[in-house]
CSV table of C-alpha atoms in Angstrom, one decimal:
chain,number,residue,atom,x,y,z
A,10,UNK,CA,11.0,-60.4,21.6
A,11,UNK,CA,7.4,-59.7,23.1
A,12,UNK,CA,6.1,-57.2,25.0
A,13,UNK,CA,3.1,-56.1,27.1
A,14,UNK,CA,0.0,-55.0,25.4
A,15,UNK,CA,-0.3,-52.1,27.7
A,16,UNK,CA,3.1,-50.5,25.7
A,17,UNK,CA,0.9,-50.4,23.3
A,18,UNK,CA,-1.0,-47.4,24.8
A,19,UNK,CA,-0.3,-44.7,27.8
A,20,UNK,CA,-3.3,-43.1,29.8
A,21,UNK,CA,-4.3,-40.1,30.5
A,22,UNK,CA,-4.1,-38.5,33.8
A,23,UNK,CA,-7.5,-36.7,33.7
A,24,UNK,CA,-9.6,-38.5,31.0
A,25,UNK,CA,-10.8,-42.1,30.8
A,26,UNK,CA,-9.5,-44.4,28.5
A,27,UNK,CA,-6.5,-44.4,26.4
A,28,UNK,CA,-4.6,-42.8,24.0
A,29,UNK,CA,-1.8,-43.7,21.7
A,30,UNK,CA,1.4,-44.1,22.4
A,31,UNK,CA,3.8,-40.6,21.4
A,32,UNK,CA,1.2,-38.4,22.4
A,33,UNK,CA,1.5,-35.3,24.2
A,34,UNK,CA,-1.6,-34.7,25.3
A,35,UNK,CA,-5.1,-35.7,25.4
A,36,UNK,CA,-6.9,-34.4,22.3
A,37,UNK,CA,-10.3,-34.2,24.2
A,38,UNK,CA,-8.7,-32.3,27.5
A,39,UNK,CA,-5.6,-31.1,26.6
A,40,UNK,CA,-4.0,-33.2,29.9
A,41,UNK,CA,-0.4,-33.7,29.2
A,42,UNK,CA,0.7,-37.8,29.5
A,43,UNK,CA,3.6,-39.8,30.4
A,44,UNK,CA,3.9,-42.2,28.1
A,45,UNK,CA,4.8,-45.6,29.6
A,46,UNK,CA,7.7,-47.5,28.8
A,47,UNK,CA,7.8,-50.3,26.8
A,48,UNK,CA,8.5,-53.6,29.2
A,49,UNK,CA,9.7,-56.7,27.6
A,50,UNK,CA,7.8,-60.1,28.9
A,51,UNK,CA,9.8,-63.2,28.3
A,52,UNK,CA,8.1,-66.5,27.3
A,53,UNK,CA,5.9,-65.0,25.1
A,54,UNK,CA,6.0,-65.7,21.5
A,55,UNK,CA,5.2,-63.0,18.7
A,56,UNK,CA,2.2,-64.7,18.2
A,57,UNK,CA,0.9,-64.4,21.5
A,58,UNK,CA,1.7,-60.9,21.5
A,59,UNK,CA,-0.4,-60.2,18.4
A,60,UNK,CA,-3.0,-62.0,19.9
A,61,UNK,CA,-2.7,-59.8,22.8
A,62,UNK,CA,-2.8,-56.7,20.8
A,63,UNK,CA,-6.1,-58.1,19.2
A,64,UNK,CA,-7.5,-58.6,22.6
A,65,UNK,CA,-6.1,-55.4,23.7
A,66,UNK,CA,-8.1,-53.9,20.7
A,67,UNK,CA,-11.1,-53.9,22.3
A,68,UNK,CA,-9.1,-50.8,24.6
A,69,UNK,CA,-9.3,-48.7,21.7
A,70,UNK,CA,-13.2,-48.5,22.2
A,71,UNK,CA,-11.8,-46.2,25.4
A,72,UNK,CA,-10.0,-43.9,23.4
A,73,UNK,CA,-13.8,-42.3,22.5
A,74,UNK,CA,-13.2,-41.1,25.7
A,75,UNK,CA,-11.1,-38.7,24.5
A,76,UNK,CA,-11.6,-38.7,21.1
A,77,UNK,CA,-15.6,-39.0,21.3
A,78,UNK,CA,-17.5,-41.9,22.8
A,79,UNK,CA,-20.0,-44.0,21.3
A,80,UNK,CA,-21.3,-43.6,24.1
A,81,UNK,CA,-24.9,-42.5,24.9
A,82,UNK,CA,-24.0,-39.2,26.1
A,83,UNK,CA,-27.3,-37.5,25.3
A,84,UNK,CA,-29.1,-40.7,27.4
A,85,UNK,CA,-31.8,-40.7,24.5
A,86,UNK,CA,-31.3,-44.9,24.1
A,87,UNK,CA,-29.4,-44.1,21.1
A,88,UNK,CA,-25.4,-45.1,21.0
A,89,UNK,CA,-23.1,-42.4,19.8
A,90,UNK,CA,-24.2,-38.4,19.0
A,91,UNK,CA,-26.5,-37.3,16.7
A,92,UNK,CA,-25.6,-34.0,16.8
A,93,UNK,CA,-23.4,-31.3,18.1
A,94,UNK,CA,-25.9,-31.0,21.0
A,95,UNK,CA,-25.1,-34.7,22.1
A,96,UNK,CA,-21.5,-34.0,22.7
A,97,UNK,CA,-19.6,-32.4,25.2
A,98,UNK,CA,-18.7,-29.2,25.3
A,99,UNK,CA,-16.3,-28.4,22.7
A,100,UNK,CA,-16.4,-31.2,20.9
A,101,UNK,CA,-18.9,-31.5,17.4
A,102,UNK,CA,-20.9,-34.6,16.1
A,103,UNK,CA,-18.6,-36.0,13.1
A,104,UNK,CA,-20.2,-37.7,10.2
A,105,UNK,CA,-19.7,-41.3,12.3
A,106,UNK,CA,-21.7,-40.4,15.1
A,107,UNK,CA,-18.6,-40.0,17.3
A,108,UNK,CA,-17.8,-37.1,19.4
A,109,UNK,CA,-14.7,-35.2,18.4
A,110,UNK,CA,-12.4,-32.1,18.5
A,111,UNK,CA,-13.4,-29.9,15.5
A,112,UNK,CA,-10.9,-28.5,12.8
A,113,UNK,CA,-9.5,-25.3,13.5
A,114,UNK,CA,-8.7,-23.6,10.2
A,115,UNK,CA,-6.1,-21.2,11.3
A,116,UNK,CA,-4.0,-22.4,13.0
A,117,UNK,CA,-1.7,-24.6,11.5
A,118,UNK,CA,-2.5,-27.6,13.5
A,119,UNK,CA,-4.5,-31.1,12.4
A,120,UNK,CA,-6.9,-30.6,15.8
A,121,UNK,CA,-9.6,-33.5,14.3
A,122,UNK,CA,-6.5,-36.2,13.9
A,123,UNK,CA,-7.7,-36.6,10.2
A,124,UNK,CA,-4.4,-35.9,9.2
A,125,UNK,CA,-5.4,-32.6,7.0
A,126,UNK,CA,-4.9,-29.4,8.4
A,127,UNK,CA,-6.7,-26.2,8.4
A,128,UNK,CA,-8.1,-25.3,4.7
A,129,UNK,CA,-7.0,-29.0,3.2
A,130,UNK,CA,-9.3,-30.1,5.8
A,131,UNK,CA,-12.6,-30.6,4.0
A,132,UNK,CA,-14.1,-29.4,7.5
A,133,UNK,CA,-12.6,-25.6,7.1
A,134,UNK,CA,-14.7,-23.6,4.2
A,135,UNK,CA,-11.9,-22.4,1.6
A,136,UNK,CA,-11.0,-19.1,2.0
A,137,UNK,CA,-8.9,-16.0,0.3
A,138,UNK,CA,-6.1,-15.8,2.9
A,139,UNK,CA,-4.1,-13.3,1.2
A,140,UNK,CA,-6.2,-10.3,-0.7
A,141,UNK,CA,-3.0,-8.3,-2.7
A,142,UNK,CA,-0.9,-11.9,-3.4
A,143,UNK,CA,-2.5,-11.8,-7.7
A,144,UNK,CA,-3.6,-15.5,-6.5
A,145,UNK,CA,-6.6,-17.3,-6.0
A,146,UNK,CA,-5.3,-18.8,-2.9
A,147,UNK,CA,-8.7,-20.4,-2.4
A,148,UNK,CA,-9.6,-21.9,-6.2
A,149,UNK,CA,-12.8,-20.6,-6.1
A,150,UNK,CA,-12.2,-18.5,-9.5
A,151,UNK,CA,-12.4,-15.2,-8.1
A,152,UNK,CA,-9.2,-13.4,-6.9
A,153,UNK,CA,-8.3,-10.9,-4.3
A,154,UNK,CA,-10.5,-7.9,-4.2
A,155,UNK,CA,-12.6,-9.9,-6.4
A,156,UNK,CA,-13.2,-12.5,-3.5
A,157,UNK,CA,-15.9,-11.8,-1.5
A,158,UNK,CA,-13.5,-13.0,1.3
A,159,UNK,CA,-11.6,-9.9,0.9
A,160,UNK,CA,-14.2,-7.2,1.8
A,161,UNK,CA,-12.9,-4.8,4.3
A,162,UNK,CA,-9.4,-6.0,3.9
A,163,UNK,CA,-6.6,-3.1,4.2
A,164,UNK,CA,-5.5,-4.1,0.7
A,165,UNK,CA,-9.3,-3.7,-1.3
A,166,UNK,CA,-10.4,-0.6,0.7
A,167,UNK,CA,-10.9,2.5,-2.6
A,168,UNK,CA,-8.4,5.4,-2.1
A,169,UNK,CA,-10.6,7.9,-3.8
A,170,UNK,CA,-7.9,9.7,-5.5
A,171,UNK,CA,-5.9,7.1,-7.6
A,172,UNK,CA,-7.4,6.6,-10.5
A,173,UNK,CA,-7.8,2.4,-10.0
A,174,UNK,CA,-10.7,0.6,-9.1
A,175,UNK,CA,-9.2,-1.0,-5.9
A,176,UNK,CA,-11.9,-2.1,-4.4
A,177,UNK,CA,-12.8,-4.4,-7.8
A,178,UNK,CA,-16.4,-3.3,-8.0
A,179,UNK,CA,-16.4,-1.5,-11.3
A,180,UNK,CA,-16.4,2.0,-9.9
A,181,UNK,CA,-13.6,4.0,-9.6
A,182,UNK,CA,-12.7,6.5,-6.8
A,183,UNK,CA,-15.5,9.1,-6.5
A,184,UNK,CA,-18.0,7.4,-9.2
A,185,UNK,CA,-17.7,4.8,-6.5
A,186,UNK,CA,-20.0,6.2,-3.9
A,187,UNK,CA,-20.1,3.1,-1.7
A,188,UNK,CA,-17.1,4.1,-0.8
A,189,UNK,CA,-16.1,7.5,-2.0
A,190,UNK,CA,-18.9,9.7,-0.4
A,191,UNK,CA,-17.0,12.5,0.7
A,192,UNK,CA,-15.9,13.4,-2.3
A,193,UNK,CA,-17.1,16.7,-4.0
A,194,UNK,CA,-19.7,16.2,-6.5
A,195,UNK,CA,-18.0,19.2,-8.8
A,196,UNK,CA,-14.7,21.0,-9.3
A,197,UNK,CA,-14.8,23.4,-5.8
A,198,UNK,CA,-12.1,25.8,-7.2
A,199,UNK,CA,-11.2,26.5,-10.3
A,200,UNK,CA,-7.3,27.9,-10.2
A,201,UNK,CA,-5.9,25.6,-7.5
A,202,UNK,CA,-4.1,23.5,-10.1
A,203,UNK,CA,-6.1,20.3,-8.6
A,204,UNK,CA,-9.0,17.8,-10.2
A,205,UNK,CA,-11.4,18.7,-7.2
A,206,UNK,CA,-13.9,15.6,-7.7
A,207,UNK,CA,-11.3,13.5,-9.2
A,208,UNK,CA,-12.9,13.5,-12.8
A,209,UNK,CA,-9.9,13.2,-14.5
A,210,UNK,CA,-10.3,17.2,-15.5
A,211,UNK,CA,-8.3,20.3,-13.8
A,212,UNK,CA,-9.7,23.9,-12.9
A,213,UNK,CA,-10.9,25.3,-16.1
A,214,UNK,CA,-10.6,22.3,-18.2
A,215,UNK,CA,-14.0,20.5,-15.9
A,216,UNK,CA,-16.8,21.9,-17.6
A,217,UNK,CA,-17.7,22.7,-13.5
A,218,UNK,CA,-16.1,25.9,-14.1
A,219,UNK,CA,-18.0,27.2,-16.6
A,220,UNK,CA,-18.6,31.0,-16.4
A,221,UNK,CA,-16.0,30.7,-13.7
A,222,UNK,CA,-13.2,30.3,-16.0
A,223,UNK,CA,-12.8,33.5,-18.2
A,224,UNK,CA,-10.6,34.2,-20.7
A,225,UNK,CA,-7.2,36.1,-19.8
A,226,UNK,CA,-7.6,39.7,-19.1
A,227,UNK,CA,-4.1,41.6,-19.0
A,228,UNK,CA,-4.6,43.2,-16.1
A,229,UNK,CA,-6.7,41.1,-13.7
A,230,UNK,CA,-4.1,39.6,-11.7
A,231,UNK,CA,-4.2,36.5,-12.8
A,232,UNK,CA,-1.8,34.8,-15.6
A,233,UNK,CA,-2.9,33.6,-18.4
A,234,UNK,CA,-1.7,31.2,-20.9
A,235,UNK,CA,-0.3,33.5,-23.1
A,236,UNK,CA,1.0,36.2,-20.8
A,237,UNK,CA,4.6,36.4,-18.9
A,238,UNK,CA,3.3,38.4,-15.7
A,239,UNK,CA,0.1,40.0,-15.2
A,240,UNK,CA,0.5,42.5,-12.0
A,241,UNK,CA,-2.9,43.8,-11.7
A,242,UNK,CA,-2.7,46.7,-14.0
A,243,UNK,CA,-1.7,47.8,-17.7
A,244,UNK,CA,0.7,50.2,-16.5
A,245,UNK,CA,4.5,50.0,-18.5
A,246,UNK,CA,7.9,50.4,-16.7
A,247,UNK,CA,7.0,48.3,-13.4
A,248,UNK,CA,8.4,45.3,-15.0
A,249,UNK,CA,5.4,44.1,-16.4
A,250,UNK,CA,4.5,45.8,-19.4
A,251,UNK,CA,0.9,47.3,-20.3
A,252,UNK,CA,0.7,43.9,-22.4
A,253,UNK,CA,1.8,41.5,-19.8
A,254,UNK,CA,5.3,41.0,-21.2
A,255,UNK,CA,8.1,40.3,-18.6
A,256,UNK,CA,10.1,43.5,-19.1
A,257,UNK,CA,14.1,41.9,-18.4
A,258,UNK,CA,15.6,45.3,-18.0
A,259,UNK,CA,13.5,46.2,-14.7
A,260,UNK,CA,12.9,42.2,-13.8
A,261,UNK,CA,16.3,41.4,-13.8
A,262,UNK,CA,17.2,43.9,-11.9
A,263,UNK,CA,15.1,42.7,-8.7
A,264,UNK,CA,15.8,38.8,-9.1
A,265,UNK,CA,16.8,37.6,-5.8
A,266,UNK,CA,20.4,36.4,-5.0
A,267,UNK,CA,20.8,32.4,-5.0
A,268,UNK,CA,22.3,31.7,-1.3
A,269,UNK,CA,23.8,29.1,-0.6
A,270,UNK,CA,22.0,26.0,1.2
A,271,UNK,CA,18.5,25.6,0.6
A,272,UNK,CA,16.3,28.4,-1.1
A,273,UNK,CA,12.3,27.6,-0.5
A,274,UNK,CA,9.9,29.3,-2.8
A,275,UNK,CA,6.8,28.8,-5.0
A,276,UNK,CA,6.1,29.1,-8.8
A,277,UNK,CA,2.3,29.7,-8.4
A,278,UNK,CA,1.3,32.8,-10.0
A,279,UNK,CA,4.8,33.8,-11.2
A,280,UNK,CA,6.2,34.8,-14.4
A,281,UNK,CA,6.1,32.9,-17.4
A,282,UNK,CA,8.6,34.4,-19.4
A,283,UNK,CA,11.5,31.7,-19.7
A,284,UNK,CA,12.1,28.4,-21.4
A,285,UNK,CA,15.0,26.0,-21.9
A,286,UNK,CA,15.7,23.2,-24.1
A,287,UNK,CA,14.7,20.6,-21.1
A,288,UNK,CA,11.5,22.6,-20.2
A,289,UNK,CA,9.8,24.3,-22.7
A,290,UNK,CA,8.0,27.6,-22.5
A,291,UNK,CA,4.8,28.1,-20.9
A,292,UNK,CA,5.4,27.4,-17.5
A,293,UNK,CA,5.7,29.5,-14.2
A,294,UNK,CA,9.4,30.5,-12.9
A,295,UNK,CA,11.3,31.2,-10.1
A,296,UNK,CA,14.7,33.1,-11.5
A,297,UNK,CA,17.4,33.6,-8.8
A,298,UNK,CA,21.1,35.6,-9.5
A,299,UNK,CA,24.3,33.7,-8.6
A,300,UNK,CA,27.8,35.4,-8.7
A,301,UNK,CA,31.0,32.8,-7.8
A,302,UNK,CA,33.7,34.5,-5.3
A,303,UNK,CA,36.2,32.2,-7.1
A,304,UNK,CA,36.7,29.4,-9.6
A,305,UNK,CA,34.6,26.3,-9.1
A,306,UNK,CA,31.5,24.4,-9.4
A,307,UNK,CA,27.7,25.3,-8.7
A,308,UNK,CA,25.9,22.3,-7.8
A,309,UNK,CA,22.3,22.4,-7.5
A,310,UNK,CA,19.3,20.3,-6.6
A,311,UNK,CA,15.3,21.0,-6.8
A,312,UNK,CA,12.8,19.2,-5.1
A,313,UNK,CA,9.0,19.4,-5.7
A,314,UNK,CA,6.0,17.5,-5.8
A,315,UNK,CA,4.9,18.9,-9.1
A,316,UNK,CA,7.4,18.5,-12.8
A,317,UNK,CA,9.9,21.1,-12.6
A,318,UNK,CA,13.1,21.3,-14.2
A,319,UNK,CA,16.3,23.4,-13.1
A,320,UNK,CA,18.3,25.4,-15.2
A,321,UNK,CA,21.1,28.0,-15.9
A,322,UNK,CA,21.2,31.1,-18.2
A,323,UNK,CA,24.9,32.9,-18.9
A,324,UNK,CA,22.5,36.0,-19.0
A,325,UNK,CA,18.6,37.4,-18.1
A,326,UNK,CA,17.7,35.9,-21.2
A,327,UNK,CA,16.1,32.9,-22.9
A,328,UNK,CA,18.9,33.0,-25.9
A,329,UNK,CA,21.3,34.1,-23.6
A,330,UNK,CA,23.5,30.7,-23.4
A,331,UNK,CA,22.1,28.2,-21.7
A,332,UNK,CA,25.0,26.3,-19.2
A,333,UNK,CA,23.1,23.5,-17.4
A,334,UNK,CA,19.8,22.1,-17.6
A,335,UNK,CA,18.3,18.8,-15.8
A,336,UNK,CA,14.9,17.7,-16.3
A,337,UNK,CA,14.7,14.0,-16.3
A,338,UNK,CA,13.2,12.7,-13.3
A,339,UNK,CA,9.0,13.3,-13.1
A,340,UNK,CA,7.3,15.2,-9.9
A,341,UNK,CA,8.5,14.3,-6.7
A,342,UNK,CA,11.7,13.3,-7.6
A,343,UNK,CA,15.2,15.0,-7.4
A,344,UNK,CA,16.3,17.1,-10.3
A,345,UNK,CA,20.2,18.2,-10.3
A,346,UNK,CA,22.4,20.0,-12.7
A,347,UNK,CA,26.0,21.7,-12.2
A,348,UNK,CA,27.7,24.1,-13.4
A,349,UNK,CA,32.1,25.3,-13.8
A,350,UNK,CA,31.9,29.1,-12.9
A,351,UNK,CA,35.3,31.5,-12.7
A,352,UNK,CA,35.6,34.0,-10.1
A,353,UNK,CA,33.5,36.6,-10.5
A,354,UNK,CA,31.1,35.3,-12.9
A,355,UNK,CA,27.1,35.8,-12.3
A,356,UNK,CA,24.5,33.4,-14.2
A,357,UNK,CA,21.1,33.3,-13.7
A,358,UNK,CA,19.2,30.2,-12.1
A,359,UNK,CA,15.5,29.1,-13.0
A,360,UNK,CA,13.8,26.7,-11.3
A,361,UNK,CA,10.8,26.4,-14.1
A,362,UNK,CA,7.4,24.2,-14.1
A,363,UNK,CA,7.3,21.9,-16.9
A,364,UNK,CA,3.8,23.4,-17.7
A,365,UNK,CA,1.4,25.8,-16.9
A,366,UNK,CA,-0.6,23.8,-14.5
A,367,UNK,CA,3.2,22.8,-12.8
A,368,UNK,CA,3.1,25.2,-10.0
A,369,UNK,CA,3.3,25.0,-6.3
A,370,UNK,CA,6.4,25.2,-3.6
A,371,UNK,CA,10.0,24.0,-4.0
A,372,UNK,CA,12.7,23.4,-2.8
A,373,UNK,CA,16.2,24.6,-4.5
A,374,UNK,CA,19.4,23.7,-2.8
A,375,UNK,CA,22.9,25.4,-4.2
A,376,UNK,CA,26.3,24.3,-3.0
A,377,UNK,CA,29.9,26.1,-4.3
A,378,UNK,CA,32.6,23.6,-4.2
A,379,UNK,CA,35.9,25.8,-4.9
């Protein structure tokens, strides 16, 4: 069987020259080809036809049409480019002094015909594609944030709050001031239960609040460590005693009622007088009164950003009997305990900061199921 050398190749409608057969289009100018059919010639032996194809070789010189000529396209006397300046536009000066299509490292396609594409192409300058992957997606040594290649990426920009270097230059979130400049320099307040300039040290613990920070005065307002309530004076009988003890007779008596559905309050700078054996003593309180129209269960839940736990007394008292208690999950999370009441029975419900610092609002939610 023979055929015509001109199957071997199909030309383009815009550019001179050929190209091989199967392409789509012209490499050079993008023109789309119709590819000619192959035609049988009878009479012709196979060794004919490879002589033809030899002699049909010398066509392939007019594929630098569209590949890149050898042409002198500069007209300097000199055959082929030199440099990118020689060639056409959009076309670079390869390393054989031909004119071609250069290698476009993104997009998935082998535009320099050298059968490598993009970054396996020698042509494309490795590169960290991926900044948060743990690899070193360009084998350079140095990985994600650690990559040059990744500066300003989404993934190695500091969050100044954290605790973690995540921008991998040795500084972490306000000591890194490259990136970090708006934090404060020193603890602004010192009772807002927050690490101001991220030092790792709270209120009165950052040496910042020296003279600031003052130790606990019954009386001044504010609780201390080892007081239960401090109302602003050292007057007994209000339910705060002249020593800052939580007196139950009087505080009990003006707990708010637990409704049912959701019961939004705040633990900040309120008594400190109850513990469980799931949170231990020393943080703030909320205490609510519940008392069940008939048999059935109390279910509650507490939400908060900061550690509290949830629990239920059978009286206004610590070493009253304790019935539920749930705190297992940290800040932020869900905490939820029930409890089997009979009609008529009242318990007392404390939604409690698992330390002193543990304060801010909440969310407790109470549902009777009968």
């Amino acid at each position: 069987m023979t055929f015509e050398e001109e199957t071997m190749f199909a030309s383009c409608p815009t550019c001179p020259g050929f190209v091989p057969p199967g392409a789509s289009a012209c490499p050079h100018c993008g023109a789309q080809i119709e590819a000619a059919e192959p035609q049988q010639k009878a009479g012709r032996s196979l060794t004919e036809t490879l002589g033809k194809v030899g002699a049909a070789a010398g066509l392939m010189v007019t594929l630098m049409a569209c590949y890149g000529s050898p042409g002198d396209f500069a007209d300097d006397g000199f055959i082929g480019c030199q440099s990118d300046l020689d060639c056409p536009s959009g076309t670079v000066c390869d390393e054989f002094g031909s004119c071609n299509t250069p290698e476009q490292c993104f997009n998935g396609t082998d535009d320099d015909f050298d059968g490598l594409t993009d970054s396996a192409d020698d042509d494309c300058e490795a590169f960290e594609t991926v900044c948060d992957d743990g690899y070193d997606d360009d084998g350079d040594g140095l990985v994600d944030c650690h990559d040059p290649n990744c500066t300003g990426s989404v993934a190695c920009l500091e969050d100044c709050g954290n605790g973690i270097d995540d921008d991998a230059d040795g500084l972490v979130d306000c000591a890194d001031t490259n990136s970090c400049s708006a934090c404060p320099a020193t603890e602004t307040e010192c009772g807002n239960f927050f690490d101001d300039d991220q030092d790792g040290l709270t209120d009165c613990d950052d040496d910042d609040c020296t003279g600031v920070c003052l130790p606990p005065v019954c009386g001044d307002g504010l609780i201390g460590e080892a007081e239960e309530c401090d109302d602003g004076n050292t007057v007994s009988a209000d339910g705060c005693s002249a020593g800052c003890l939580v007196e139950k007779d009087l505080f009990c008596a003006e707990v708010p009622v637990l409704s049912l559905g959701q019961n939004p309050g705040d633990n900040v700078a309120a008594t400190s007088a109850f513990s469980s054996s799931c949170v231990l003593a020393g943080g703030q309180e909320a205490v609510y009164s519940f008392t069940a129209a008939a048999d059935g269960t109390l279910y509650l839940s507490l939400q908060a950003d900061q550690d509290m736990g949830v629990y239920v007394e059978a009286a206004c008292e610590t070493d009253a009997g304790e019935l539920a208690c749930a705190n297992a999950v940290p800040g932020g999370q869900l905490e939820s305990a029930s409890v089997v009441l009979t009609a008529g029975q009242t318990v007392y419900v404390v939604a409690d900061g698992a330390g002193f610092d543990a304060g801010g609002p909440f969310v407790l939610t109470a549902t009777f199921v009968e």
